[in-house]
mmCIF file of C-alpha atoms in Angstrom:
data_model
loop_
_atom_site.group_PDB
_atom_site.id
_atom_site.type_symbol
_atom_site.label_atom_id
_atom_site.label_comp_id
_atom_site.label_asym_id
_atom_site.label_seq_id
_atom_site.Cartn_x
_atom_site.Cartn_y
_atom_site.Cartn_z
ATOM 1 C CA GLY A 1 10.294 -0.147 20.184
ATOM 2 C CA ILE A 2 11.399 2.616 17.843
ATOM 3 C CA ASN A 3 8.873 5.285 16.883
ATOM 4 C CA ALA A 4 9.742 5.705 13.190
ATOM 5 C CA GLU A 5 7.991 7.032 10.117
ATOM 6 C CA TYR A 6 7.971 5.196 6.775
ATOM 7 C CA GLY A 7 10.856 5.978 4.532
ATOM 8 C CA LYS A 8 14.601 6.018 4.878
ATOM 9 C CA GLN A 9 15.591 6.597 8.492
ATOM 10 C CA VAL A 10 19.212 7.629 9.017
ATOM 11 C CA VAL A 11 20.793 7.788 12.458
ATOM 12 C CA SER A 12 24.250 8.772 13.654
ATOM 13 C CA THR A 13 25.144 6.366 16.445
ATOM 14 C CA GLN A 14 27.765 3.821 17.423
ATOM 15 C CA SER A 15 25.418 0.948 18.293
ATOM 16 C CA THR A 16 24.430 -1.896 16.004
ATOM 17 C CA GLY A 17 22.055 -4.769 16.380
ATOM 18 C CA ILE A 18 18.429 -5.711 15.863
ATOM 19 C CA LEU A 19 15.541 -3.512 16.966
ATOM 20 C CA SER A 20 11.762 -3.736 16.921
ATOM 21 C CA ASN A 21 9.995 -1.158 14.724
ATOM 22 C CA GLU A 22 6.387 -0.781 15.900
ATOM 23 C CA PRO A 23 4.434 1.984 14.152
ATOM 24 C CA GLY A 24 0.831 2.059 15.257
ATOM 25 C CA TYR A 25 -2.395 3.924 15.851
ATOM 26 C CA TYR A 26 -3.998 4.120 19.272
ATOM 27 C CA GLU A 27 -7.346 5.477 20.486
ATOM 28 C CA SER A 28 -6.934 6.295 24.179
ATOM 29 C CA GLY A 29 -9.033 3.938 26.289
ATOM 30 C CA LYS A 30 -10.419 2.170 23.194
ATOM 31 C CA PHE A 31 -7.983 0.183 21.053
ATOM 32 C CA GLY A 32 -4.650 0.117 19.314
ATOM 33 C CA ILE A 33 -3.303 -1.318 16.077
ATOM 34 C CA ARG A 34 0.387 -1.952 15.602
ATOM 35 C CA ILE A 35 2.573 -3.380 12.864
ATOM 36 C CA GLU A 36 5.606 -4.937 14.453
ATOM 37 C CA SER A 37 8.710 -5.877 12.505
ATOM 38 C CA LEU A 38 12.375 -6.408 13.207
ATOM 39 C CA VAL A 39 15.034 -4.189 11.665
ATOM 40 C CA GLU A 40 18.802 -4.563 11.613
ATOM 41 C CA VAL A 41 21.055 -1.558 12.095
ATOM 42 C CA VAL A 42 23.436 -1.435 9.114
ATOM 43 C CA GLU A 43 26.058 0.991 7.795
ATOM 44 C CA THR A 44 25.074 3.421 5.023
ATOM 45 C CA SER A 45 26.769 6.079 2.928
ATOM 46 C CA ILE A 46 23.674 8.296 3.229
ATOM 47 C CA GLY A 47 24.310 11.243 5.519
ATOM 48 C CA PRO A 48 24.969 14.980 5.577
ATOM 49 C CA ASP A 49 28.746 14.547 5.346
ATOM 50 C CA ASP A 50 31.448 11.895 5.064
ATOM 51 C CA GLY A 51 30.773 10.561 8.578
ATOM 52 C CA LYS A 52 29.847 7.016 9.460
ATOM 53 C CA TYR A 53 26.083 6.584 9.550
ATOM 54 C CA LEU A 54 23.699 3.761 10.234
ATOM 55 C CA THR A 55 20.243 3.018 8.898
ATOM 56 C CA PHE A 56 17.618 0.305 9.306
ATOM 57 C CA SER A 57 17.249 -2.751 7.068
ATOM 58 C CA THR A 58 13.984 -4.660 7.532
ATOM 59 C CA ILE A 59 14.415 -8.300 8.536
ATOM 60 C CA THR A 60 10.747 -9.289 8.895
ATOM 61 C CA MET A 61 9.441 -10.572 5.571
ATOM 62 C CA ALA A 62 5.649 -10.888 5.683
ATOM 63 C CA PRO A 63 3.066 -9.077 3.557
ATOM 64 C CA LEU A 64 1.145 -6.279 5.255
ATOM 65 C CA GLU A 65 -2.612 -6.969 5.410
ATOM 66 C CA ARG A 66 -4.011 -5.052 2.454
ATOM 67 C CA LYS A 67 -7.499 -4.767 3.982
ATOM 68 C CA LEU A 68 -6.024 -2.578 6.726
ATOM 69 C CA ILE A 69 -4.248 -0.160 4.355
ATOM 70 C CA ASN A 70 -6.058 3.045 3.355
ATOM 71 C CA THR A 71 -3.927 4.675 0.664
ATOM 72 C CA GLU A 72 -6.048 7.846 0.863
ATOM 73 C CA LEU A 73 -4.412 8.540 4.222
ATOM 74 C CA MET A 74 -0.880 7.904 2.936
ATOM 75 C CA THR A 75 1.672 10.081 1.202
ATOM 76 C CA SER A 76 3.078 8.937 -2.128
ATOM 77 C CA ALA A 77 6.373 8.174 -0.339
ATOM 78 C CA GLN A 78 4.553 5.894 2.131
ATOM 79 C CA VAL A 79 2.748 4.060 -0.685
ATOM 80 C CA GLU A 80 6.069 3.617 -2.485
ATOM 81 C CA TRP A 81 7.680 2.270 0.717
ATOM 82 C CA VAL A 82 4.927 -0.357 1.089
ATOM 83 C CA ASN A 83 5.159 -1.293 -2.599
ATOM 84 C CA GLN A 84 8.947 -1.664 -2.390
ATOM 85 C CA TYR A 85 8.671 -3.672 0.837
ATOM 86 C CA HIS A 86 6.085 -5.981 -0.771
ATOM 87 C CA LEU A 87 8.332 -6.455 -3.821
ATOM 88 C CA THR A 88 11.194 -7.469 -1.522
ATOM 89 C CA VAL A 89 8.888 -9.852 0.381
ATOM 90 C CA ARG A 90 7.696 -11.387 -2.900
ATOM 91 C CA GLU A 91 11.263 -11.942 -4.129
ATOM 92 C CA LYS A 92 12.740 -13.321 -0.898
ATOM 93 C CA VAL A 93 9.802 -15.362 0.365
ATOM 94 C CA GLY A 94 8.899 -16.504 -3.155
ATOM 95 C CA ALA A 95 12.430 -17.877 -3.598
ATOM 96 C CA LEU A 96 12.134 -19.677 -0.262
ATOM 97 C CA PHE A 97 8.754 -21.141 -1.303
ATOM 98 C CA GLU A 98 10.380 -22.444 -4.508
ATOM 99 C CA GLU A 99 13.306 -23.923 -2.610
ATOM 100 C CA LEU A 100 10.976 -25.662 -0.156
ATOM 101 C CA GLY A 101 8.612 -26.893 -2.882
ATOM 102 C CA LYS A 102 5.564 -25.062 -1.516
ATOM 103 C CA SER A 103 2.198 -25.336 -3.265
ATOM 104 C CA GLN A 104 1.146 -23.159 -6.184
ATOM 105 C CA GLU A 105 -1.798 -22.007 -4.059
ATOM 106 C CA LEU A 106 0.583 -20.567 -1.468
ATOM 107 C CA LYS A 107 2.728 -18.943 -4.183
ATOM 108 C CA ASP A 108 -0.409 -17.375 -5.719
ATOM 109 C CA TRP A 109 -1.458 -16.047 -2.295
ATOM 110 C CA LEU A 110 1.957 -14.418 -1.858
ATOM 111 C CA HIS A 111 1.739 -12.860 -5.313
ATOM 112 C CA THR A 112 -1.737 -11.438 -4.595
ATOM 113 C CA MET A 113 -0.776 -10.083 -1.166
ATOM 114 C CA THR A 114 2.301 -8.307 -2.542
ATOM 115 C CA GLU A 115 0.694 -6.579 -5.544
ATOM 116 C CA PRO A 116 1.340 -2.810 -5.665
ATOM 117 C CA LEU A 117 -1.201 -0.738 -3.752
#
């Protein structure tokens, strides 16, 4: 996978495609915790000059488990990234739930899981 930090990641490369983003925490010889999601490499205008640049657009749309998030260990930029990601999940998955006629209970769960941190 890609070892990436939260926030906007900009790369200058010719390749495109789908990659696995797997940030995690590991205690040697004890355990590891990893959040795995898929990202698509897409073109962006963000870069140090007028060159062609690529960035990552998250494909995986599932709420992060709130019980595992300790905002005291996060920067404000990381908290904002999670909040923006959860807003996107709520909008996209919520629309799919509506289209598929999913239960109000499931819609309420999604709303709760994607509240701002």
